[in-house]
Short mmCIF file of C-alpha atoms in Angstrom, two decimals:
data_model
loop_
_atom_site.label_atom_id
_atom_site.label_comp_id
_atom_site.label_asym_id
_atom_site.label_seq_id
_atom_site.Cartn_x
_atom_site.Cartn_y
_atom_site.Cartn_z
CA MET M 1 -5.80 65.74 -26.36
CA GLY M 2 -6.73 61.72 -25.98
CA TRP M 3 -10.03 60.65 -24.80
CA SER M 4 -8.35 59.13 -21.47
CA ARG M 5 -7.93 62.84 -20.46
CA ARG M 6 -11.36 64.03 -21.78
CA ILE M 7 -13.46 61.19 -20.21
CA GLY M 8 -11.17 60.34 -17.29
CA GLY M 9 -9.60 57.13 -16.36
CA THR M 10 -11.57 53.88 -15.48
CA GLY M 11 -14.43 56.00 -14.21
CA ALA M 12 -15.56 55.88 -18.05
CA PRO M 13 -18.12 53.37 -17.99
CA SER M 14 -20.50 55.28 -15.80
CA LEU M 15 -20.02 58.13 -18.28
CA LEU M 16 -21.01 56.23 -21.40
CA LEU M 17 -24.55 57.23 -21.42
CA GLY M 18 -23.92 61.05 -20.95
CA TRP M 19 -21.18 60.74 -23.91
CA VAL M 20 -23.85 59.33 -26.19
CA LEU M 21 -26.08 62.59 -25.28
CA VAL M 22 -23.02 64.92 -25.99
CA LEU M 23 -22.23 63.20 -29.34
CA LEU M 24 -26.13 63.26 -30.27
CA LEU M 25 -26.15 67.08 -29.35
CA LEU M 26 -23.04 67.57 -31.37
CA ALA M 27 -24.69 65.54 -34.38
CA GLY M 28 -27.69 67.98 -34.66
CA GLN M 29 -25.94 71.11 -33.53
CA GLN M 30 -26.74 73.92 -35.98
CA PRO M 31 -24.41 76.29 -37.85
CA SER M 32 -24.05 79.92 -36.78
CA ALA M 33 -26.39 82.29 -38.80
CA GLY M 34 -24.47 83.91 -41.74
CA ARG M 35 -21.66 81.04 -41.94
CA LYS M 36 -22.17 77.64 -44.20
CA PRO M 37 -21.30 74.49 -42.99
CA PRO M 38 -18.41 72.84 -44.40
CA LYS M 39 -18.86 70.06 -46.58
CA ARG M 40 -17.85 66.85 -44.86
CA ARG M 41 -18.14 63.07 -46.42
CA CYS M 42 -20.48 61.22 -44.03
CA ALA M 43 -22.25 57.82 -44.92
CA SER M 44 -25.75 57.50 -45.32
CA GLY M 45 -27.73 57.04 -41.80
CA CYS M 46 -24.97 58.74 -40.15
CA THR M 47 -24.73 62.06 -38.70
CA CYS M 48 -20.96 63.80 -38.52
CA THR M 49 -19.43 66.55 -36.97
CA LYS M 50 -15.92 67.51 -37.20
CA ASP M 51 -14.31 64.48 -35.33
CA THR M 52 -17.30 62.53 -34.48
CA ALA M 53 -20.04 60.18 -36.25
CA LEU M 54 -23.43 58.85 -35.42
CA CYS M 55 -24.81 55.93 -36.80
CA GLU M 56 -28.12 54.62 -36.62
CA GLY M 57 -30.17 51.82 -38.30
CA VAL M 58 -27.37 51.04 -40.55
CA LYS M 59 -27.61 47.60 -42.76
CA GLU M 60 -23.49 47.49 -42.65
CA ILE M 61 -20.64 48.80 -41.39
CA PRO M 62 -20.33 52.18 -43.04
CA ARG M 63 -17.32 52.73 -45.31
CA ASP M 64 -17.55 56.12 -46.43
CA LEU M 65 -16.65 58.04 -43.03
CA PRO M 66 -14.16 60.92 -42.47
CA PRO M 67 -10.89 59.55 -42.24
CA ASN M 68 -10.15 61.62 -39.33
CA LEU M 69 -12.84 60.40 -36.78
CA ILE M 70 -12.08 60.24 -33.11
CA SER M 71 -15.14 58.75 -32.27
CA LEU M 72 -17.74 56.38 -33.94
CA CYS M 73 -20.98 55.22 -32.48
CA LEU M 74 -23.09 52.60 -34.28
CA ILE M 75 -26.83 52.26 -32.48
CA ARG M 76 -29.62 49.86 -33.77
CA SER M 77 -28.04 48.57 -36.55
CA GLY M 78 -28.70 45.54 -38.72
CA PHE M 79 -25.06 43.88 -39.34
CA THR M 80 -24.41 40.78 -37.95
CA GLU M 81 -20.59 40.20 -38.08
CA VAL M 82 -17.42 42.43 -37.67
CA LEU M 83 -14.87 41.07 -39.74
CA GLU M 84 -10.92 42.05 -40.31
CA GLY M 85 -10.45 45.44 -41.33
CA SER M 86 -13.95 46.54 -40.83
CA PHE M 87 -12.72 49.85 -39.44
CA GLN M 88 -9.39 50.60 -41.51
CA GLN M 89 -10.90 53.71 -42.90
CA VAL M 90 -10.74 55.58 -39.74
CA PRO M 91 -7.58 54.84 -38.29
CA SER M 92 -7.40 58.09 -35.71
CA LEU M 93 -10.34 56.41 -33.69
CA GLN M 94 -10.32 56.94 -29.95
CA LEU M 95 -13.44 55.95 -28.96
CA LEU M 96 -15.73 53.05 -30.68
CA LEU M 97 -19.56 52.21 -29.36
CA ILE M 98 -21.42 49.30 -30.86
CA THR M 99 -24.72 48.82 -29.11
CA TYR M 100 -28.55 47.55 -29.41
CA ASN M 101 -27.20 46.27 -32.77
CA SER M 102 -27.55 42.69 -34.27
CA LEU M 103 -24.16 41.84 -34.06
CA GLU M 104 -23.52 37.96 -33.36
CA LEU M 105 -19.83 37.37 -34.27
CA ILE M 106 -16.65 39.43 -34.20
CA GLY M 107 -13.87 38.02 -36.11
CA ASP M 108 -9.89 37.69 -36.16
CA ASP M 109 -8.61 41.16 -36.72
CA ALA M 110 -11.91 43.08 -36.61
CA PHE M 111 -9.95 46.03 -35.30
CA VAL M 112 -6.79 46.09 -37.21
CA GLY M 113 -5.20 49.29 -37.82
CA LEU M 114 -6.95 51.07 -34.79
CA ILE M 115 -3.58 51.76 -33.25
CA HIS M 116 -5.16 54.80 -31.16
CA LEU M 117 -8.43 53.38 -29.66
CA GLU M 118 -8.68 53.80 -26.14
CA TYR M 119 -12.51 53.18 -25.46
CA LEU M 120 -14.15 49.89 -27.13
CA PHE M 121 -18.28 49.45 -26.01
CA ILE M 122 -19.45 46.31 -27.51
CA GLU M 123 -22.75 46.27 -25.18
CA GLN M 124 -26.41 45.18 -25.73
CA ASN M 125 -26.09 43.07 -28.94
CA ARG M 126 -26.83 39.51 -29.59
CA LEU M 127 -22.71 38.94 -29.40
CA GLU M 128 -22.70 34.89 -29.21
CA ALA M 129 -18.94 34.41 -30.59
CA ILE M 130 -15.61 36.12 -30.68
CA SER M 131 -12.73 34.94 -32.36
CA LYS M 132 -9.56 34.49 -30.41
CA ASN M 133 -7.79 37.19 -32.34
CA ALA M 134 -10.56 39.48 -32.47
CA PHE M 135 -8.66 42.49 -30.77
CA ARG M 136 -5.48 41.89 -31.94
CA GLY M 137 -3.28 45.17 -32.20
CA LEU M 138 -5.16 47.18 -29.83
CA LYS M 139 -1.96 48.08 -27.73
CA SER M 140 -3.54 51.56 -26.70
CA LEU M 141 -6.78 50.09 -25.42
CA LEU M 142 -7.64 51.37 -21.92
CA HIS M 143 -11.24 50.24 -21.28
CA LEU M 144 -13.05 47.03 -22.51
CA ASN M 145 -16.74 46.69 -22.12
CA LEU M 146 -18.31 43.49 -23.75
CA ALA M 147 -21.42 43.79 -21.10
CA ASN M 148 -25.09 42.39 -21.72
CA ASN M 149 -24.37 40.16 -24.79
CA ASN M 150 -25.08 36.20 -25.26
CA LEU M 151 -21.47 35.27 -24.48
CA GLN M 152 -21.03 31.77 -22.94
CA THR M 153 -17.41 31.82 -23.48
CA LEU M 154 -14.48 33.64 -24.30
CA PRO M 155 -11.72 31.89 -26.50
CA ARG M 156 -8.10 31.49 -24.28
CA HIS M 157 -5.92 34.39 -24.62
CA LEU M 158 -8.29 36.86 -25.99
CA PHE M 159 -6.53 39.81 -23.93
CA ARG M 160 -3.15 38.85 -25.13
CA GLY M 161 -1.39 41.81 -25.93
CA LEU M 162 -3.76 44.19 -24.60
CA ASP M 163 -1.18 45.20 -22.12
CA SER M 164 -2.62 49.10 -21.35
CA LEU M 165 -6.10 47.46 -20.50
CA THR M 166 -7.34 49.45 -16.98
CA SER M 167 -10.80 48.37 -16.92
CA VAL M 168 -12.97 45.30 -18.19
CA ASP M 169 -16.69 44.64 -18.10
CA LEU M 170 -18.26 41.82 -18.76
CA ARG M 171 -21.52 41.41 -16.83
CA GLY M 172 -24.77 40.12 -18.14
CA ASN M 173 -23.45 37.17 -20.13
CA ALA M 174 -24.58 34.08 -19.34
CA PHE M 175 -20.86 32.48 -19.06
CA HIS M 176 -20.68 28.46 -18.79
CA CYS M 177 -17.71 28.09 -16.49
CA ASP M 178 -16.07 25.04 -17.66
CA CYS M 179 -12.77 24.26 -18.90
CA LYS M 180 -12.81 26.88 -21.88
CA LEU M 181 -12.96 29.62 -19.12
CA LYS M 182 -10.26 28.14 -16.79
CA TRP M 183 -7.97 30.67 -18.42
CA LEU M 184 -9.98 33.63 -17.74
CA VAL M 185 -10.02 32.87 -14.05
CA GLU M 186 -6.12 32.30 -14.38
CA TRP M 187 -5.98 35.57 -15.79
CA LEU M 188 -8.27 37.51 -13.19
CA SER M 189 -5.72 36.20 -10.66
CA HIS M 190 -2.79 38.40 -11.75
CA THR M 191 -4.11 41.17 -14.09
CA SER M 192 -3.78 44.69 -12.59
CA ALA M 193 -7.25 45.85 -14.48
CA LEU M 194 -10.29 46.93 -12.77
CA VAL M 195 -12.52 44.09 -13.67
CA GLU M 196 -16.47 44.14 -12.80
CA PRO M 197 -17.66 41.11 -11.13
CA ILE M 198 -18.43 38.03 -13.50
CA GLU M 199 -21.06 35.44 -12.74
CA CYS M 200 -21.31 32.12 -13.87
CA HIS M 201 -24.53 31.03 -15.28
CA SER M 202 -24.05 27.49 -15.51
CA PRO M 203 -23.48 24.65 -15.11
CA ALA M 204 -26.21 24.39 -12.49
CA GLU M 205 -23.95 23.92 -9.72
CA LEU M 206 -22.09 27.09 -10.23
CA ASN M 207 -25.20 29.10 -11.03
CA ARG M 208 -24.89 32.75 -9.72
CA THR M 209 -21.17 31.68 -8.62
CA SER M 210 -18.78 34.69 -9.18
CA LEU M 211 -15.75 33.86 -11.14
CA SER M 212 -13.37 35.37 -8.77
CA GLU M 213 -14.46 32.65 -6.29
CA LEU M 214 -13.08 29.92 -8.45
CA ARG M 215 -9.64 28.67 -8.45
CA PRO M 216 -7.29 27.13 -11.53
CA GLY M 217 -6.66 23.96 -9.23
CA GLY M 218 -10.66 23.25 -9.21
CA PHE M 219 -11.04 22.61 -13.11
CA ASN M 220 -10.52 18.56 -14.16
CA CYS M 221 -9.67 19.69 -17.43
CA ILE M 222 -7.51 16.88 -18.76
CA THR M 223 -9.13 13.74 -20.65
CA THR M 224 -8.12 11.55 -22.92
CA GLU M 225 -9.18 9.72 -26.57
CA LEU M 226 -7.93 6.71 -28.54
CA VAL M 227 -7.30 8.03 -31.91
CA LEU M 228 -7.07 5.40 -34.87
CA PHE M 229 -3.54 5.33 -35.83
CA ASP M 230 -2.82 2.78 -38.18
CA THR M 231 -4.69 -0.96 -39.73
CA LEU M 232 -2.77 -4.43 -40.40
CA PRO M 233 -4.28 -6.44 -43.24
CA GLU M 234 -5.14 -9.74 -41.58
CA GLN M 235 -7.49 -10.93 -39.25
CA SER M 236 -6.02 -11.73 -35.90
CA LEU M 237 -7.03 -13.28 -32.39
CA SER M 238 -4.36 -12.62 -29.64
CA ILE M 239 -2.27 -10.14 -29.32
CA GLU M 240 0.84 -10.18 -26.71
CA THR M 241 3.32 -7.28 -26.03
CA PHE M 242 6.93 -8.38 -24.63
CA VAL M 243 10.10 -6.81 -23.98
CA TYR M 244 12.92 -8.48 -25.75
CA HIS M 245 16.77 -6.50 -26.01
CA ASP M 246 15.30 -3.38 -24.05
CA GLU M 247 12.90 -3.13 -27.05
CA GLU M 248 8.95 -3.29 -26.87
CA ASN M 249 7.56 -6.02 -29.37
CA LEU M 250 4.36 -7.28 -30.38
CA VAL M 251 3.30 -10.54 -31.36
CA ILE M 252 -0.20 -11.42 -33.34
CA ALA M 253 -1.74 -14.84 -33.51
CA GLN M 254 -3.21 -14.72 -37.18
CA PRO M 255 -5.32 -18.01 -37.72
CA PHE M 256 -6.17 -17.87 -41.02
CA THR M 257 -2.60 -17.72 -42.35
CA GLY M 258 -1.58 -19.77 -39.40
CA ARG M 259 0.88 -17.66 -38.46
CA CYS M 260 2.34 -15.58 -35.47
CA ASN M 261 3.48 -12.29 -36.81
CA PHE M 262 6.24 -10.52 -34.95
CA LEU M 263 6.40 -6.36 -34.81
CA GLU M 264 8.49 -3.92 -33.77
CA TRP M 265 8.73 -0.02 -33.64
CA ASP M 266 10.65 1.26 -36.78
CA HIS M 267 12.07 4.55 -34.80
CA VAL M 268 12.81 6.17 -38.52
CA THR M 269 9.31 5.55 -39.98
CA GLY M 270 7.25 6.19 -36.75
CA LYS M 271 5.46 2.80 -37.63
CA PHE M 272 5.34 -0.70 -36.64
CA ARG M 273 6.98 -3.20 -39.01
CA SER M 274 7.06 -7.09 -39.24
CA TYR M 275 10.54 -8.38 -38.94
CA ALA M 276 9.88 -12.39 -38.28
CA THR M 277 7.27 -15.02 -38.27
CA ILE M 278 6.17 -18.41 -37.19
CA ASN M 279 4.36 -20.53 -39.87
CA GLY M 280 2.04 -22.66 -38.55
CA SER M 281 -1.83 -24.22 -38.94
CA SER M 282 -4.86 -22.66 -37.26
CA THR M 283 -2.81 -20.68 -35.07
CA VAL M 284 -5.13 -19.48 -32.22
CA ALA M 285 -2.31 -18.00 -29.53
CA CYS M 286 1.30 -17.03 -29.55
CA LYS M 287 3.04 -16.72 -26.17
CA PRO M 288 6.09 -14.98 -25.50
CA LEU M 289 8.57 -15.45 -22.62
CA VAL M 290 11.95 -14.36 -21.99
CA ILE M 291 14.06 -16.64 -19.86
CA GLU M 292 17.59 -15.91 -18.87
CA GLY M 293 17.55 -13.40 -21.81
CA GLU M 294 16.60 -16.26 -24.34
CA LEU M 295 13.13 -15.81 -26.26
CA PHE M 296 10.62 -18.76 -26.35
CA VAL M 297 7.23 -18.57 -27.98
CA VAL M 298 4.65 -21.02 -27.22
CA VAL M 299 2.15 -21.36 -30.20
CA ALA M 300 -1.04 -23.08 -29.75
CA GLN M 301 -2.91 -24.64 -32.78
CA LEU M 302 -6.52 -25.87 -33.57
CA PHE M 303 -4.33 -28.35 -35.91
CA ARG M 304 -1.18 -30.31 -36.16
CA GLY M 305 -0.66 -30.01 -32.16
CA SER M 306 1.15 -26.86 -30.12
CA HIS M 307 4.67 -26.33 -30.02
CA ILE M 308 7.48 -24.28 -28.67
CA TYR M 309 9.83 -22.26 -30.67
CA LYS M 310 13.01 -20.71 -29.66
CA ARG M 311 14.73 -17.37 -31.48
CA HIS M 312 18.42 -18.17 -32.86
CA GLU M 313 20.42 -14.77 -32.11
CA ALA M 314 22.49 -15.44 -35.28
CA THR M 315 19.88 -15.63 -37.95
CA GLY M 316 16.90 -14.00 -36.34
CA GLN M 317 14.89 -17.06 -37.19
CA PHE M 318 12.72 -18.92 -34.93
CA LEU M 319 13.62 -22.83 -34.32
CA HIS M 320 11.14 -25.39 -33.49
CA THR M 321 12.53 -26.88 -29.82
CA GLN M 322 9.52 -28.74 -28.24
CA VAL M 323 6.10 -30.23 -29.37
CA ILE M 324 3.35 -29.78 -26.57
CA GLU M 325 1.85 -33.29 -25.91
CA SER M 326 -1.63 -33.68 -28.02
CA SER M 327 -2.58 -36.67 -26.05
CA ARG M 328 -3.39 -33.77 -23.21
CA ILE M 329 -4.30 -30.63 -25.27
CA ARG M 330 -6.82 -31.29 -27.98
CA LYS M 331 -8.44 -27.68 -28.68
CA PRO M 332 -6.22 -25.23 -27.16
CA ASN M 333 -8.19 -21.70 -26.58
CA ASP M 334 -5.70 -19.73 -24.14
CA ILE M 335 -2.14 -19.60 -22.90
CA GLU M 336 -0.99 -18.06 -19.51
CA VAL M 337 2.33 -17.55 -18.67
CA PHE M 338 3.77 -16.74 -15.07
CA ARG M 339 6.15 -17.13 -12.75
CA MET M 340 6.11 -18.39 -9.10
CA GLU M 341 8.86 -19.12 -6.36
CA GLY M 342 11.88 -18.86 -9.10
CA ASP M 343 10.20 -21.23 -11.64
CA TRP M 344 8.51 -20.35 -15.09
CA TYR M 345 5.11 -22.14 -16.00
CA PHE M 346 2.24 -21.63 -18.43
CA ILE M 347 -0.85 -23.14 -18.20
CA MET M 348 -2.95 -24.08 -21.65
CA ALA M 349 -6.71 -24.25 -21.54
CA ASP M 350 -8.68 -26.71 -23.26
CA SER M 351 -12.17 -26.15 -24.78
CA SER M 352 -12.29 -29.93 -25.95
CA LYS M 353 -14.59 -32.10 -24.11
CA ALA M 354 -11.73 -34.81 -24.31
CA GLY M 355 -8.73 -32.91 -23.39
CA SER M 356 -7.42 -31.25 -20.20
CA THR M 357 -6.04 -27.93 -19.03
CA THR M 358 -2.61 -28.34 -18.14
CA LEU M 359 0.09 -26.88 -16.13
CA TYR M 360 3.38 -27.08 -17.86
CA ARG M 361 6.76 -25.82 -15.73
CA TRP M 362 10.31 -25.05 -17.17
CA ASN M 363 12.94 -27.48 -16.00
CA GLY M 364 15.92 -25.50 -17.63
CA HIS M 365 15.62 -27.45 -20.92
CA GLY M 366 12.05 -27.24 -21.31
CA PHE M 367 8.60 -27.31 -20.52
CA TYR M 368 7.04 -30.20 -19.26
CA SER M 369 3.68 -31.26 -17.84
CA HIS M 370 3.35 -30.38 -13.86
CA GLN M 371 -0.24 -30.95 -13.27
CA SER M 372 -3.53 -31.69 -15.10
CA LEU M 373 -6.56 -29.22 -13.86
CA HIS M 374 -10.34 -29.24 -14.79
CA SER M 375 -10.46 -32.06 -16.89
CA TRP M 376 -13.76 -32.33 -19.47
CA TYR M 377 -14.96 -28.97 -18.52
CA ARG M 378 -14.22 -27.29 -21.65
CA ASP M 379 -11.94 -24.63 -20.23
CA THR M 380 -11.97 -21.36 -22.55
CA ASP M 381 -9.76 -19.28 -20.19
CA ALA M 382 -7.17 -19.26 -17.93
CA GLU M 383 -6.02 -16.09 -15.62
CA PHE M 384 -3.07 -16.39 -13.10
CA LEU M 385 -3.53 -13.74 -10.14
CA GLU M 386 -2.35 -13.01 -6.64
CA ILE M 387 -4.38 -12.76 -3.49
CA ALA M 388 -3.02 -11.94 -0.52
CA GLY M 389 0.47 -12.56 -1.90
CA LYS M 390 -0.51 -15.94 -2.85
CA PRO M 391 -0.46 -17.66 -6.46
CA HIS M 392 -4.05 -18.26 -7.89
CA LEU M 393 -5.52 -19.42 -10.91
CA ILE M 394 -9.10 -18.72 -12.36
CA LEU M 395 -10.59 -21.29 -14.98
CA ALA M 396 -13.19 -20.17 -16.84
CA SER M 397 -15.45 -22.60 -18.49
CA SER M 398 -18.46 -23.20 -21.04
CA SER M 399 -20.21 -26.07 -19.09
CA GLN M 400 -19.62 -24.37 -15.52
CA ARG M 401 -19.01 -21.68 -13.13
CA PRO M 402 -15.53 -20.23 -13.26
CA VAL M 403 -13.29 -21.86 -10.53
CA VAL M 404 -10.68 -20.33 -8.34
CA TYR M 405 -7.67 -22.79 -7.57
CA GLN M 406 -5.12 -21.57 -4.81
CA TRP M 407 -1.03 -22.61 -5.02
CA ASN M 408 -0.39 -25.05 -2.13
CA LYS M 409 3.86 -24.79 -2.90
CA GLN M 410 3.27 -27.96 -5.07
CA GLN M 411 0.18 -27.65 -7.22
CA PHE M 412 -3.14 -26.07 -7.69
CA VAL M 413 -5.92 -27.28 -5.48
CA ARG M 414 -9.66 -25.97 -5.76
CA ARG M 415 -10.62 -23.14 -3.29
CA THR M 416 -13.84 -21.94 -4.59
CA ASP M 417 -16.04 -20.93 -7.64
CA ILE M 418 -17.62 -17.51 -8.64
CA PRO M 419 -21.19 -17.67 -7.86
CA ASP M 420 -23.85 -16.50 -10.57
CA MET M 421 -21.85 -16.27 -13.27
CA ASP M 422 -22.50 -19.55 -15.67
CA ASP M 423 -21.29 -19.11 -19.17
CA VAL M 424 -18.24 -16.98 -18.55
CA TYR M 425 -16.04 -16.86 -21.41
CA ALA M 426 -12.92 -15.44 -20.15
CA VAL M 427 -11.48 -13.64 -16.92
CA LYS M 428 -8.88 -10.82 -16.51
CA HIS M 429 -7.68 -9.19 -13.61
CA PHE M 430 -6.61 -6.10 -11.82
CA LYS M 431 -5.45 -4.63 -8.75
CA VAL M 432 -6.48 -0.90 -7.11
CA LYS M 433 -3.93 -0.85 -4.49
CA GLU M 434 -4.20 -4.15 -2.50
CA ASP M 435 -7.82 -4.92 -3.70
CA VAL M 436 -7.87 -7.37 -6.39
CA TYR M 437 -10.74 -7.46 -8.85
CA ILE M 438 -11.80 -9.31 -12.05
CA CYS M 439 -13.84 -8.70 -15.16
CA LEU M 440 -15.58 -11.67 -16.39
CA THR M 441 -16.91 -11.97 -20.09
CA ARG M 442 -20.22 -13.06 -21.18
CA PHE M 443 -20.88 -13.87 -24.84
CA LEU M 444 -24.42 -12.33 -24.37
CA GLY M 445 -26.21 -10.91 -21.14
CA ASP M 446 -23.86 -8.88 -18.88
CA SER M 447 -20.14 -9.39 -18.28
CA LYS M 448 -18.92 -7.95 -14.66
CA VAL M 449 -16.77 -6.61 -12.91
CA MET M 450 -16.09 -8.19 -9.34
CA HIS M 451 -14.08 -7.95 -5.99
CA TRP M 452 -12.42 -10.17 -4.17
CA ASP M 453 -13.94 -9.69 -0.46
CA GLY M 454 -11.27 -11.73 1.58
CA SER M 455 -13.43 -15.09 0.94
CA MET M 456 -14.98 -14.82 -2.56
CA PHE M 457 -15.50 -12.54 -5.65
CA ARG M 458 -18.72 -10.15 -5.24
CA ASP M 459 -20.20 -8.04 -7.70
CA VAL M 460 -19.69 -4.46 -8.28
CA GLN M 461 -20.99 -3.51 -11.73
CA GLN M 462 -22.41 -4.91 -14.89
CA MET M 463 -22.10 -3.94 -18.39
CA PRO M 464 -24.50 -5.20 -21.26
CA SER M 465 -22.53 -7.61 -23.58
CA ARG M 466 -23.48 -7.69 -27.49
CA GLY M 467 -21.16 -10.84 -28.71
CA SER M 468 -18.68 -10.63 -26.19
CA MET M 469 -15.36 -12.41 -25.98
CA VAL M 470 -13.00 -10.30 -24.37
CA PHE M 471 -13.34 -7.66 -21.48
CA GLN M 472 -10.01 -6.62 -20.98
CA PRO M 473 -8.79 -3.91 -18.34
CA LEU M 474 -5.63 -2.11 -19.21
CA SER M 475 -3.88 0.79 -17.28
CA ILE M 476 -2.66 3.44 -20.18
CA ALA M 477 -0.76 6.66 -19.23
CA GLY M 478 -1.73 6.48 -15.48
CA TYR M 479 -5.64 6.05 -16.75
CA ARG M 480 -7.18 2.56 -16.01
CA TYR M 481 -9.56 1.18 -18.57
CA ALA M 482 -11.71 -1.54 -19.38
CA PHE M 483 -12.39 -2.50 -22.93
CA LEU M 484 -15.66 -4.64 -23.58
CA GLY M 485 -15.33 -6.13 -27.21
CA ASN M 486 -18.88 -7.00 -28.95
CA ASP M 487 -19.40 -8.52 -32.40
CA TYR M 488 -23.04 -7.39 -32.52
CA SER M 489 -22.25 -3.80 -31.67
CA PHE M 490 -19.37 -0.90 -31.25
CA SER M 491 -16.91 -2.15 -28.81
CA LYS M 492 -17.21 -0.28 -25.40
CA VAL M 493 -14.35 1.44 -24.13
CA TYR M 494 -14.88 2.39 -20.03
CA ARG M 495 -12.48 4.36 -17.81
CA TYR M 496 -12.27 4.02 -14.08
CA ASP M 497 -13.32 6.95 -11.60
CA PRO M 498 -11.20 6.61 -8.64
CA ILE M 499 -13.95 8.66 -6.81
CA THR M 500 -16.77 6.13 -7.39
CA GLY M 501 -14.62 3.11 -7.79
CA LEU M 502 -17.11 2.48 -11.03
CA PHE M 503 -16.24 2.04 -14.95
CA GLN M 504 -17.73 5.21 -16.75
CA HIS M 505 -18.73 4.73 -20.49
CA PHE M 506 -16.08 6.89 -22.38
CA GLN M 507 -16.06 5.88 -25.88
CA GLU M 508 -16.75 3.39 -28.56
CA LEU M 509 -14.39 1.68 -31.22
CA ASN M 510 -15.45 0.08 -34.40
CA THR M 511 -13.34 -3.07 -34.71
CA GLN M 512 -15.23 -6.13 -36.25
CA ALA M 513 -14.91 -9.11 -33.85
CA PRO M 514 -12.24 -8.06 -31.22
CA ARG M 515 -10.80 -10.73 -29.23
CA SER M 516 -7.77 -9.16 -27.74
CA PHE M 517 -6.65 -5.72 -26.46
CA ALA M 518 -3.00 -4.86 -25.68
CA HIS M 519 -1.07 -1.85 -24.98
CA LEU M 520 2.36 -0.46 -26.04
CA ASN M 521 4.09 1.83 -24.99
CA VAL M 522 7.25 3.12 -27.33
CA ASP M 523 8.82 6.41 -27.70
CA LYS M 524 6.96 8.26 -25.22
CA GLN M 525 3.64 7.15 -27.09
CA ASP M 526 0.71 5.05 -25.73
CA PHE M 527 -0.58 2.51 -28.62
CA LEU M 528 -3.80 0.17 -28.24
CA ILE M 529 -3.68 -2.85 -30.49
CA VAL M 530 -7.15 -4.49 -31.25
CA SER M 531 -7.35 -7.75 -32.81
CA SER M 532 -9.92 -8.45 -35.27
CA PHE M 533 -11.19 -11.88 -36.12
CA LYS M 534 -13.33 -10.58 -39.27
CA GLY M 535 -11.57 -7.56 -40.25
CA LYS M 536 -8.38 -5.53 -39.68
CA THR M 537 -6.31 -5.43 -36.57
CA HIS M 538 -6.74 -1.75 -35.61
CA ILE M 539 -3.53 0.34 -33.79
CA TYR M 540 -5.06 3.09 -31.82
CA ARG M 541 -3.02 5.93 -30.39
CA HIS M 542 -3.68 7.09 -26.51
CA ILE M 543 -3.82 11.41 -26.61
CA ILE M 544 -4.24 13.45 -23.71
CA ILE M 545 -6.07 16.69 -24.18
CA ASP M 546 -6.38 19.63 -22.09
CA LEU M 547 -9.93 20.82 -22.59
CA SER M 548 -8.62 24.48 -21.26
CA ALA M 549 -6.24 24.70 -24.03
#
């Protein structure tokens, strides 16, 4: 007769104490006068009858037990682990009770071989951890009791394969109701077993909340991480991504070798490989643009002038097509390419005292100077953006506050400046719906996020800079980030919180002296490429993690 019929269905928990007393009485029962008790094998510290055993105070799970046991009780014992095959010597067990012991861990396949086990009581122990396959093979299990232990979480799919369960008791544990328990909330919503009420102990806002009140959709369990994927040997300054012939490409400015290095994704090896170069001298920026299907590259150099190259389709080489007038550009620091009213333009920021930041326009055959802006101000960065649908430029300078220019159909005219922001090295913008924001980089002090209020930019948030030359906002896989490069400490990764409207510190990157951050999506993978002025260029892979898995 099975224990389900002897004890009686799901009422077993309430009869547990009585059942233990029965075992104690049976274990101490004296034989009738004149009859000698049969000799039975029983481990030291245990008392055995025909098909029951009670063990108290043992240091480890007994091995020398009758193989035909139907019930086994382990009470006030010193063992701390139940590991694989701990009960293989008693394959007939239908009831196992482990209570008031020093038990802390249950490992995978701890109850392997107990195909007849129907009642498992593991309560009033010091149990802190259960492996995800601890109960594997218990196909006949009807009642599981894990009450009054030190459990804070349970591994996903712990109850997988326990199709006969009719009741579960998890009361008296200090459960931390985070993403690791999301699976239990889902399981509770569809199980047919009777489950005693489970309360959360933490986090504080969920203390004493019943797990049955939670909903799977209420857990925010998806997060992200940037993981180092590869490194490139040369130091680098600017990194640009572009699409050419429907393929994603990279071009990296390498100042010490004087090259623009072009890379593409190798779909066979799953790596980035170099496929072309433009050789020069002290290259600081390589800016690609595709005009009517043809690839041009504007190359800014500290020495020997700046130039424009065009890719020759037949040979795959880049051919020199134009020299940028050296009388205007003495010390280029940044190139910004954009399109307005159907025409292509680029602006080159000049950081020399004698130079002049200049706007160039494509006339169908080449780029020619269209407007000189901001002479004598040692401009370090130019940023093109639209505000209220109108083209604007922001120029950052080492000698005055950033200046905002607006396009008037013919040229850019000064509109305003950005108050209280001296010594800004670079400006990058991003949009949240129709709202315009900018990230302003300071080398030391505080870099800032600012918002356009309709007439000027105003402070939103400040981030400490420790030798910063780039503060780059990027959207990757639907997540918005801001990357603050630091020369004197780890670079900071901030992730935008749409609820608060602020960036939250998210991760740190160990790339030496970063100067540029760029995002590339290829083969359904997202990569972050980080230039380094003093070390290797780093490529990180952006991964999405489900914390509930």
